[in-house]
């Protein structure tokens, strides 16, 4: 009999990708998707540890699930409760101590062993798997891919060796690992054959990519990989995220000049505009290095739009440091951005610093920065009114009769269009701007053949 599976995904796009792969591994064992946790025989929380709030959410969700599990058990049915992802990697057995209803805890490198772990858990053993074996994970994941919709994710790189002082990723995701070019290309071709028109290449530090070359001699960087993937005919759009400024090499910058399928948008976290703070964070670049990269990209790809991540209230951040961040933001002009209060993560060097700032200061700076970024995003959206942009229609829109997709600049675009256009690239004339989206009217439906489609993976984000 079919068993039901419910996966709840937190955090980044890499987790969204991993959740899809877990569902694929479990499908041959007879697991089908449940609409809600209460109906599921197996519930997996795929967790995020990047900030404190993200981790705390997991514990409150586990409390809720433990009550669901008890209710199901009272009705004579079981529920296996699993915690995956970065909280699992970071906290391990502590999770089972805090929430005894949890049967299974496993880190991001153990997904390929899910069938075995579930079998062990079903026999009543608590299972804890947090070893790092990233190479085996990719080797042993099944090759089949269910179509992920017209805009698909593809993890090409995992882990990070940069050790920014605030960040848990080098500890939870382990050392940097790049998948071989041939493996990435094969997966991209499978996704394209299954209906994907757009691929976003994922990695915590994606532009550190250095996968083994197809002929086995040496390795290729991200720019070269993108050029290779752009030859896949059905693929119309390529994106990548998330990058580190220190690894924007010439080849990658030239890819933005030469490869039309590479979308004119880059999420490039800067974290702070103050050289003093950047140095304390171990970012290994200055604010001016960031400005220069943006300039170079704007020269080779006029109109390219930028997004970034910011942390306010890093230990010891002064008013002058914060003012430098605001100045950098004003100079660059972002199309969108994410900003966070610094959150001390146990085990990271910054958590041990003494000059932690009071929460009120962080709240006030965050409010100030977010107001500025929101004005820039709205202004960017308003400037696009009257433009004709190509939109890949990915899902139903805000209102009935509307579809939504992304512009080349990553803006969410809502447009009146029938379901028959789902998965197509259409030309849209932008007529309205909102805070975080735009709306427009259909100008032209490009003749890319209708593709076979599955529901899109939910939106999320990743660190770097
Ligand atoms: N506190 C606040 N924000 C953080 N980020 C990473 N670690 C922390 C932390 N300890 C942010 C960074 C990163 C994004 C994914 O999350 O801005 O780029
Ligand atoms: Fe690596 Fe990015 Fe974390 Fe820095 S912020 S350690 S580059 S994942």
Short mmCIF file of C-alpha atoms and ligand atoms in Angstrom, two decimals:
data_model
loop_
_atom_site.label_atom_id
_atom_site.label_comp_id
_atom_site.label_asym_id
_atom_site.label_seq_id
_atom_site.Cartn_x
_atom_site.Cartn_y
_atom_site.Cartn_z
CA UNK A 1 0.00 0.00 0.00
CA UNK A 2 1.20 3.52 -0.74
CA UNK A 3 2.72 5.38 2.17
CA UNK A 4 2.36 9.13 2.45
CA UNK A 5 5.22 11.56 2.64
CA UNK A 6 5.20 15.20 3.73
CA UNK A 7 8.35 17.30 3.40
CA UNK A 8 8.46 20.81 4.84
CA UNK A 9 11.36 22.86 3.53
CA UNK A 10 12.98 25.80 5.29
CA UNK A 11 15.64 28.22 4.13
CA UNK A 12 17.45 28.17 0.89
CA UNK A 13 17.01 26.93 -2.68
CA UNK A 14 19.57 24.24 -2.00
CA UNK A 15 17.21 22.81 0.56
CA UNK A 16 14.36 23.00 -1.97
CA UNK A 17 16.52 21.03 -4.41
CA UNK A 18 17.41 18.47 -1.73
CA UNK A 19 13.75 18.05 -0.75
CA UNK A 20 12.84 17.27 -4.35
CA UNK A 21 15.62 14.70 -4.53
CA UNK A 22 14.49 13.08 -1.26
CA UNK A 23 10.99 12.72 -2.67
CA UNK A 24 12.50 11.03 -5.75
CA UNK A 25 14.52 8.57 -3.68
CA UNK A 26 11.45 7.64 -1.69
CA UNK A 27 9.07 7.28 -4.65
CA UNK A 28 10.28 3.77 -5.60
CA UNK A 29 9.59 2.70 -2.02
CA UNK A 30 5.94 3.60 -2.55
CA UNK A 31 5.91 7.03 -0.94
CA UNK A 32 3.47 9.50 -2.48
CA UNK A 33 3.01 13.14 -1.50
CA UNK A 34 0.57 13.92 1.32
CA UNK A 35 -1.37 17.18 1.26
CA UNK A 36 -0.72 17.82 4.96
CA UNK A 37 1.48 16.51 7.75
CA UNK A 38 -1.51 15.02 9.58
CA UNK A 39 -2.02 12.56 6.71
CA UNK A 40 1.59 11.52 6.42
CA UNK A 41 3.32 8.30 7.47
CA UNK A 42 6.66 10.03 7.11
CA UNK A 43 7.24 13.72 7.84
CA UNK A 44 10.60 15.27 7.02
CA UNK A 45 11.53 18.77 8.14
CA UNK A 46 14.35 19.96 5.89
CA UNK A 47 15.81 22.65 8.10
CA UNK A 48 17.91 25.82 7.98
CA UNK A 49 20.39 26.97 10.60
CA UNK A 50 21.59 30.22 9.07
CA UNK A 51 19.97 32.47 11.68
CA UNK A 52 18.64 31.81 15.14
CA UNK A 53 15.01 32.39 14.22
CA UNK A 54 15.20 29.74 11.51
CA UNK A 55 16.38 27.11 14.01
CA UNK A 56 13.82 28.05 16.66
CA UNK A 57 10.99 27.69 14.12
CA UNK A 58 12.01 24.05 13.72
CA UNK A 59 11.57 23.31 17.41
CA UNK A 60 8.14 24.90 17.54
CA UNK A 61 7.09 22.95 14.43
CA UNK A 62 8.39 19.76 16.05
CA UNK A 63 6.21 20.44 19.09
CA UNK A 64 3.17 20.66 16.82
CA UNK A 65 4.16 17.51 14.93
CA UNK A 66 4.72 15.51 18.12
CA UNK A 67 1.06 16.15 19.01
CA UNK A 68 -0.03 15.08 15.52
CA UNK A 69 2.08 11.96 15.87
CA UNK A 70 0.49 11.12 19.23
CA UNK A 71 -2.99 11.63 17.75
CA UNK A 72 -2.17 9.32 14.82
CA UNK A 73 -0.74 6.70 17.15
CA UNK A 74 -3.90 6.84 19.26
CA UNK A 75 -5.84 6.13 16.05
CA UNK A 76 -3.64 3.08 15.38
CA UNK A 77 -1.47 4.66 12.69
CA UNK A 78 2.13 5.65 13.04
CA UNK A 79 4.18 8.62 11.93
CA UNK A 80 7.92 8.63 11.40
CA UNK A 81 9.32 12.03 12.21
CA UNK A 82 12.59 13.04 10.58
CA UNK A 83 14.72 16.16 10.82
CA UNK A 84 17.06 16.79 7.91
CA UNK A 85 19.21 19.69 6.76
CA UNK A 86 21.48 22.09 8.58
CA UNK A 87 19.82 22.15 12.03
CA UNK A 88 20.14 18.37 11.99
CA UNK A 89 23.80 18.63 11.04
CA UNK A 90 24.53 21.26 13.68
CA UNK A 91 22.51 19.95 16.61
CA UNK A 92 22.49 16.20 15.99
CA UNK A 93 21.39 14.16 19.00
CA UNK A 94 20.35 17.31 20.87
CA UNK A 95 17.22 17.38 18.70
CA UNK A 96 16.12 13.97 19.92
CA UNK A 97 16.81 15.03 23.51
CA UNK A 98 14.71 18.17 23.12
CA UNK A 99 11.95 16.41 21.17
CA UNK A 100 11.78 12.66 21.86
CA UNK A 101 9.08 12.18 19.20
CA UNK A 102 11.81 12.56 16.56
CA UNK A 103 12.86 9.21 15.07
CA UNK A 104 15.53 10.26 12.62
CA UNK A 105 18.10 13.04 12.38
CA UNK A 106 20.30 13.30 9.32
CA UNK A 107 22.50 15.94 7.74
CA UNK A 108 22.62 17.18 4.13
CA UNK A 109 25.19 14.59 3.09
CA UNK A 110 23.14 11.53 4.08
CA UNK A 111 20.09 11.79 1.80
CA UNK A 112 21.12 8.95 -0.46
CA UNK A 113 20.84 6.63 2.56
CA UNK A 114 17.23 7.54 3.34
CA UNK A 115 15.69 4.15 2.48
CA UNK A 116 18.04 2.38 4.88
CA UNK A 117 17.58 4.99 7.60
CA UNK A 118 13.80 4.78 7.35
CA UNK A 119 13.89 1.00 7.56
CA UNK A 120 15.97 1.26 10.71
CA UNK A 121 13.68 3.88 12.23
CA UNK A 122 10.63 1.74 11.44
CA UNK A 123 12.16 -1.01 13.60
CA UNK A 124 12.23 1.43 16.48
CA UNK A 125 15.88 2.45 16.37
CA UNK A 126 16.69 6.13 16.71
CA UNK A 127 18.80 7.07 13.71
CA UNK A 128 21.47 9.79 13.69
CA UNK A 129 23.51 10.38 10.52
CA UNK A 130 25.63 13.48 10.35
CA UNK A 131 28.86 12.37 8.66
CA UNK A 132 30.15 14.32 5.65
CA UNK A 133 30.21 12.26 2.45
CA UNK A 134 29.22 14.76 -0.18
CA UNK A 135 30.77 12.91 -3.10
CA UNK A 136 28.91 9.71 -2.35
CA UNK A 137 25.68 11.63 -1.94
CA UNK A 138 25.72 12.81 -5.55
CA UNK A 139 27.06 9.48 -6.84
CA UNK A 140 24.31 7.53 -5.21
CA UNK A 141 21.31 9.75 -5.78
CA UNK A 142 19.10 8.21 -8.45
CA UNK A 143 19.42 9.57 -11.98
CA UNK A 144 15.74 9.88 -12.71
CA UNK A 145 14.35 13.32 -12.16
CA UNK A 146 10.70 14.19 -11.93
CA UNK A 147 10.10 17.39 -13.88
CA UNK A 148 10.46 20.35 -11.55
CA UNK A 149 8.48 22.79 -13.69
CA UNK A 150 9.63 25.30 -16.30
CA UNK A 151 12.16 26.88 -13.91
CA UNK A 152 14.34 24.22 -12.32
CA UNK A 153 17.15 24.19 -9.77
CA UNK A 154 20.34 22.22 -10.17
CA UNK A 155 22.88 21.93 -7.35
CA UNK A 156 26.39 22.03 -8.83
CA UNK A 157 28.42 22.81 -5.74
CA UNK A 158 28.05 22.34 -2.01
CA UNK A 159 29.81 23.53 1.09
CA UNK A 160 32.12 26.46 1.64
CA UNK A 161 35.76 26.98 2.61
CA UNK A 162 35.59 30.73 3.09
CA UNK A 163 34.76 30.85 6.80
CA UNK A 164 33.11 34.23 7.08
CA UNK A 165 33.16 34.74 10.83
CA UNK A 166 29.37 34.99 11.24
CA UNK A 167 28.38 31.99 9.13
CA UNK A 168 27.53 28.38 9.99
CA UNK A 169 27.65 27.05 6.43
CA UNK A 170 31.28 25.82 6.50
CA UNK A 171 30.30 23.76 9.56
CA UNK A 172 26.84 22.51 8.53
CA UNK A 173 27.51 21.92 4.83
CA UNK A 174 31.18 21.03 5.15
CA UNK A 175 34.08 21.53 2.76
CA UNK A 176 33.62 22.87 -0.75
CA UNK A 177 32.75 20.19 -3.31
CA UNK A 178 32.04 20.67 -7.03
CA UNK A 179 30.20 18.07 -9.08
CA UNK A 180 31.94 16.98 -12.29
CA UNK A 181 30.94 18.88 -15.45
CA UNK A 182 29.67 15.73 -17.20
CA UNK A 183 27.35 14.94 -14.29
CA UNK A 184 25.98 18.49 -14.16
CA UNK A 185 25.48 18.57 -17.94
CA UNK A 186 23.66 15.23 -17.91
CA UNK A 187 21.32 16.46 -15.20
CA UNK A 188 20.73 19.73 -17.07
CA UNK A 189 19.83 17.77 -20.22
CA UNK A 190 17.42 15.60 -18.25
CA UNK A 191 15.76 18.66 -16.73
CA UNK A 192 15.47 20.30 -20.14
CA UNK A 193 14.03 17.12 -21.65
CA UNK A 194 11.49 17.03 -18.82
CA UNK A 195 10.29 20.54 -19.61
CA UNK A 196 12.59 23.03 -17.90
CA UNK A 197 13.27 26.19 -19.92
CA UNK A 198 15.25 27.86 -17.15
CA UNK A 199 17.90 26.43 -14.86
CA UNK A 200 19.31 28.04 -11.76
CA UNK A 201 22.69 26.59 -10.84
CA UNK A 202 22.93 26.34 -7.08
CA UNK A 203 25.73 26.33 -4.57
CA UNK A 204 26.47 27.93 -1.23
CA UNK A 205 29.51 29.43 -2.92
CA UNK A 206 28.55 28.71 -6.50
CA UNK A 207 31.24 30.73 -8.25
CA UNK A 208 33.91 28.73 -6.42
CA UNK A 209 32.79 25.97 -8.79
CA UNK A 210 35.69 23.94 -10.21
CA UNK A 211 34.19 20.67 -11.43
CA UNK A 212 36.20 17.97 -13.17
CA UNK A 213 36.43 18.63 -16.92
CA UNK A 214 34.52 16.25 -19.21
CA UNK A 215 37.79 14.74 -20.52
CA UNK A 216 39.04 14.28 -16.97
CA UNK A 217 41.91 16.71 -17.51
CA UNK A 218 41.80 19.51 -14.94
CA UNK A 219 38.70 21.41 -13.95
CA UNK A 220 36.30 23.99 -15.35
CA UNK A 221 35.18 27.17 -13.65
CA UNK A 222 31.60 28.43 -13.56
CA UNK A 223 31.92 30.66 -16.65
CA UNK A 224 33.00 27.74 -18.79
CA UNK A 225 30.31 25.48 -17.34
CA UNK A 226 27.64 28.07 -18.18
CA UNK A 227 28.93 28.34 -21.76
CA UNK A 228 28.71 24.55 -22.06
CA UNK A 229 25.18 24.36 -20.64
CA UNK A 230 24.02 27.21 -22.89
CA UNK A 231 24.43 24.83 -25.83
CA UNK A 232 21.46 22.78 -24.63
CA UNK A 233 18.87 23.93 -27.10
CA UNK A 234 15.72 23.69 -24.99
CA UNK A 235 17.32 25.72 -22.22
CA UNK A 236 16.44 29.35 -22.77
CA UNK A 237 17.64 30.89 -19.52
CA UNK A 238 20.46 30.26 -17.07
CA UNK A 239 20.99 31.79 -13.63
CA UNK A 240 23.31 30.99 -10.75
CA UNK A 241 23.30 31.69 -7.05
CA UNK A 242 24.89 32.43 -4.57
CA UNK A 243 28.22 34.02 -5.38
CA UNK A 244 31.09 35.51 -3.43
CA UNK A 245 32.64 38.75 -4.73
CA UNK A 246 36.18 37.31 -4.50
CA UNK A 247 35.36 34.65 -7.06
CA UNK A 248 33.92 36.77 -9.86
CA UNK A 249 36.74 35.80 -12.24
CA UNK A 250 37.28 37.11 -15.78
CA UNK A 251 35.74 34.05 -17.39
CA UNK A 252 32.53 34.47 -15.40
CA UNK A 253 32.33 38.19 -16.10
CA UNK A 254 32.86 37.49 -19.81
CA UNK A 255 30.08 34.91 -19.68
CA UNK A 256 27.77 37.79 -18.80
CA UNK A 257 28.96 39.53 -21.96
CA UNK A 258 28.92 36.58 -24.33
CA UNK A 259 26.10 34.28 -23.29
CA UNK A 260 22.68 35.66 -24.09
CA UNK A 261 20.97 32.89 -22.14
CA UNK A 262 22.71 33.99 -18.95
CA UNK A 263 20.13 36.33 -17.42
CA UNK A 264 21.13 39.96 -16.69
CA UNK A 265 20.73 39.64 -12.95
CA UNK A 266 23.19 38.77 -10.22
CA UNK A 267 22.68 38.08 -6.53
CA UNK A 268 26.04 39.10 -5.09
CA UNK A 269 26.11 39.44 -1.30
CA UNK A 270 28.30 42.22 0.06
CA UNK A 271 27.17 42.02 3.74
CA UNK A 272 28.57 45.47 4.67
CA UNK A 273 29.86 48.66 3.07
CA UNK A 274 32.50 49.23 5.75
CA UNK A 275 36.02 47.96 5.12
CA UNK A 276 36.59 47.61 8.85
CA UNK A 277 33.53 45.37 9.23
CA UNK A 278 34.31 43.43 6.04
CA UNK A 279 37.74 42.67 7.40
CA UNK A 280 36.35 41.61 10.77
CA UNK A 281 33.92 39.35 8.91
CA UNK A 282 36.83 37.74 7.04
CA UNK A 283 35.20 38.59 3.74
CA UNK A 284 38.60 39.25 2.15
CA UNK A 285 37.43 42.06 -0.10
CA UNK A 286 36.88 45.77 0.39
CA UNK A 287 33.82 47.83 -0.47
CA UNK A 288 35.70 49.25 -3.47
CA UNK A 289 36.38 45.76 -4.83
CA UNK A 290 32.63 45.24 -4.83
CA UNK A 291 32.05 48.55 -6.60
CA UNK A 292 34.58 47.59 -9.26
CA UNK A 293 32.95 44.22 -9.93
CA UNK A 294 29.56 45.88 -10.31
CA UNK A 295 31.07 48.44 -12.68
CA UNK A 296 32.74 45.79 -14.80
CA UNK A 297 29.54 43.79 -15.06
CA UNK A 298 27.57 46.89 -15.98
CA UNK A 299 30.10 47.64 -18.69
CA UNK A 300 29.93 44.18 -20.26
CA UNK A 301 26.18 43.72 -19.75
CA UNK A 302 24.40 47.09 -19.75
CA UNK A 303 21.19 46.93 -17.75
CA UNK A 304 22.29 44.06 -15.52
CA UNK A 305 20.45 44.23 -12.18
CA UNK A 306 21.90 43.47 -8.77
CA UNK A 307 20.70 41.94 -5.56
CA UNK A 308 22.64 41.49 -2.35
CA UNK A 309 22.63 40.30 1.25
CA UNK A 310 23.39 42.62 4.16
CA UNK A 311 24.04 42.02 7.83
CA UNK A 312 23.49 44.94 10.19
CA UNK A 313 24.75 45.06 13.76
CA UNK A 314 27.79 42.84 13.35
CA UNK A 315 29.75 42.96 16.66
CA UNK A 316 31.50 46.32 16.97
CA UNK A 317 29.69 47.90 13.98
CA UNK A 318 29.76 51.68 14.61
CA UNK A 319 27.40 54.36 13.30
CA UNK A 320 30.11 55.27 10.79
CA UNK A 321 30.36 51.64 9.61
CA UNK A 322 26.63 51.50 9.15
CA UNK A 323 26.67 54.83 7.29
CA UNK A 324 29.22 53.27 4.91
CA UNK A 325 26.76 50.47 4.17
CA UNK A 326 24.01 52.97 3.40
CA UNK A 327 26.40 54.91 1.16
CA UNK A 328 27.32 51.78 -0.79
CA UNK A 329 23.64 50.92 -1.26
CA UNK A 330 22.89 54.44 -2.52
CA UNK A 331 25.75 54.27 -4.98
CA UNK A 332 25.01 50.86 -6.44
CA UNK A 333 21.21 50.91 -6.54
CA UNK A 334 19.82 47.43 -6.02
CA UNK A 335 16.87 45.89 -7.84
CA UNK A 336 16.17 43.81 -4.73
CA UNK A 337 18.05 42.70 -1.62
CA UNK A 338 17.87 40.79 1.62
CA UNK A 339 18.99 42.23 4.92
CA UNK A 340 19.29 40.67 8.35
CA UNK A 341 20.12 41.56 11.92
CA UNK A 342 23.34 39.90 12.94
CA UNK A 343 22.49 36.73 14.84
CA UNK A 344 25.22 35.03 16.90
CA UNK A 345 25.53 31.41 15.79
CA UNK A 346 27.09 29.01 18.29
CA UNK A 347 30.46 27.75 17.13
CA UNK A 348 31.24 30.66 14.79
CA UNK A 349 34.10 33.06 15.66
CA UNK A 350 31.90 36.16 15.68
CA UNK A 351 29.68 34.68 18.39
CA UNK A 352 32.64 34.86 20.78
CA UNK A 353 33.31 38.57 20.22
CA UNK A 354 32.62 40.79 23.19
CA UNK A 355 31.25 43.89 21.51
CA UNK A 356 27.85 42.41 20.58
CA UNK A 357 25.38 45.21 19.89
CA UNK A 358 22.07 45.65 21.75
CA UNK A 359 19.03 44.44 19.86
CA UNK A 360 17.49 47.96 19.74
CA UNK A 361 20.46 49.21 17.74
CA UNK A 362 20.21 46.32 15.28
CA UNK A 363 16.46 46.78 14.92
CA UNK A 364 16.83 50.48 14.20
CA UNK A 365 19.61 50.00 11.63
CA UNK A 366 17.73 47.20 9.93
CA UNK A 367 14.61 49.37 9.69
CA UNK A 368 16.65 52.18 8.15
CA UNK A 369 18.44 49.92 5.62
CA UNK A 370 15.28 48.04 4.66
CA UNK A 371 13.43 51.30 4.03
CA UNK A 372 16.21 52.39 1.65
CA UNK A 373 16.32 49.01 -0.13
CA UNK A 374 12.53 48.96 -0.46
CA UNK A 375 12.62 52.43 -2.09
CA UNK A 376 15.26 51.22 -4.52
CA UNK A 377 13.28 48.11 -5.41
CA UNK A 378 10.13 50.13 -6.04
CA UNK A 379 12.07 52.66 -8.10
CA UNK A 380 13.60 49.84 -10.14
CA UNK A 381 10.15 48.40 -10.77
CA UNK A 382 8.78 51.82 -11.70
CA UNK A 383 11.56 52.41 -14.19
CA UNK A 384 10.56 49.26 -16.00
CA UNK A 385 7.05 50.55 -16.77
CA UNK A 386 6.69 50.74 -20.55
CA UNK A 387 9.44 48.16 -21.16
CA UNK A 388 8.82 44.95 -23.05
CA UNK A 389 10.39 42.02 -21.26
CA UNK A 390 10.46 38.29 -21.79
CA UNK A 391 8.74 36.42 -18.99
CA UNK A 392 8.82 32.69 -18.36
CA UNK A 393 5.34 31.95 -17.05
CA UNK A 394 5.90 29.58 -14.13
CA UNK A 395 2.69 29.50 -12.12
CA UNK A 396 -0.75 31.00 -11.57
CA UNK A 397 -0.66 34.68 -10.65
CA UNK A 398 -2.02 36.88 -7.87
CA UNK A 399 -5.54 37.01 -9.28
CA UNK A 400 -7.72 34.52 -11.13
CA UNK A 401 -6.97 34.58 -14.87
CA UNK A 402 -3.40 35.69 -14.25
CA UNK A 403 -0.13 33.85 -14.64
CA UNK A 404 3.13 34.86 -12.98
CA UNK A 405 6.76 34.49 -13.86
CA UNK A 406 10.08 36.25 -13.73
CA UNK A 407 11.51 38.95 -15.94
CA UNK A 408 15.16 38.58 -16.99
CA UNK A 409 15.87 40.91 -14.02
CA UNK A 410 14.15 38.52 -11.58
CA UNK A 411 11.13 40.75 -11.07
CA UNK A 412 7.94 38.85 -10.37
CA UNK A 413 5.61 39.72 -13.27
CA UNK A 414 1.85 39.15 -13.15
CA UNK A 415 0.00 39.09 -16.45
CA UNK A 416 -3.49 38.20 -17.66
CA UNK A 417 -2.98 34.94 -19.55
CA UNK A 418 -4.63 31.55 -19.93
CA UNK A 419 -3.22 28.33 -18.50
CA UNK A 420 -2.21 27.18 -22.00
CA UNK A 421 0.69 29.64 -21.74
CA UNK A 422 2.10 28.06 -18.55
CA UNK A 423 5.73 27.17 -19.16
CA UNK A 424 6.07 29.47 -22.18
CA UNK A 425 8.29 32.49 -22.58
CA UNK A 426 6.11 35.42 -23.56
CA UNK A 427 6.76 39.07 -24.20
CA UNK A 428 5.09 41.32 -21.66
CA UNK A 429 4.73 45.05 -21.66
CA UNK A 430 5.05 46.25 -18.08
CA UNK A 431 2.23 48.59 -17.12
CA UNK A 432 2.22 48.72 -13.30
CA UNK A 433 4.85 48.64 -10.58
CA UNK A 434 4.33 47.45 -7.04
CA UNK A 435 6.71 47.13 -4.08
CA UNK A 436 7.96 43.64 -4.89
CA UNK A 437 6.36 42.82 -8.24
CA UNK A 438 5.18 44.33 -11.49
CA UNK A 439 2.19 43.70 -13.72
CA UNK A 440 1.83 43.91 -17.45
CA UNK A 441 -0.04 42.90 -20.56
CA UNK A 442 0.79 40.18 -23.01
CA UNK A 443 2.62 41.58 -26.02
CA UNK A 444 3.61 38.42 -27.82
CA UNK A 445 3.80 34.70 -27.13
CA UNK A 446 7.19 33.50 -28.36
CA UNK A 447 7.03 30.36 -30.38
CA UNK A 448 8.97 28.15 -28.00
CA UNK A 449 7.15 24.85 -28.17
CA UNK A 450 4.73 24.09 -25.33
CA UNK A 451 6.59 21.94 -22.80
CA UNK A 452 5.45 19.17 -20.54
CA UNK A 453 5.19 20.61 -17.03
CA UNK A 454 4.96 19.80 -13.35
CA UNK A 455 4.20 22.19 -10.47
CA UNK A 456 7.12 24.55 -9.72
CA UNK A 457 9.29 24.20 -6.63
CA UNK A 458 8.55 26.85 -4.03
CA UNK A 459 10.69 29.93 -3.86
CA UNK A 460 13.48 30.15 -1.34
CA UNK A 461 16.99 31.46 -0.96
CA UNK A 462 20.53 30.40 -0.25
CA UNK A 463 23.50 31.71 1.66
CA UNK A 464 26.90 32.96 0.62
N1 LIG B 1 23.39 36.50 11.19
C1 LIG B 1 22.67 37.22 10.31
N2 LIG B 1 22.66 36.96 8.99
C2 LIG B 1 23.40 35.94 8.56
N3 LIG B 1 23.61 35.45 7.33
C3 LIG B 1 24.45 34.41 7.41
N4 LIG B 1 24.81 34.20 8.69
C4 LIG B 1 24.19 35.16 9.41
C5 LIG B 1 24.16 35.48 10.79
N5 LIG B 1 24.88 34.80 11.69
C6 LIG B 1 23.03 36.05 6.14
C7 LIG B 1 24.11 36.54 5.17
C8 LIG B 1 24.05 35.52 4.09
C9 LIG B 1 22.57 35.19 4.09
C10 LIG B 1 22.16 33.95 3.43
O1 LIG B 1 22.25 35.09 5.47
O2 LIG B 1 23.77 37.82 4.71
O3 LIG B 1 24.50 36.01 2.86
FE1 LIG B 2 30.68 30.73 2.82
FE2 LIG B 2 28.81 32.52 2.13
FE3 LIG B 2 28.90 31.56 4.65
FE4 LIG B 2 30.81 33.23 3.80
S1 LIG B 2 28.59 33.73 4.05
S2 LIG B 2 31.11 31.32 4.94
S3 LIG B 2 31.00 32.65 1.64
S4 LIG B 2 28.45 30.39 2.78
#
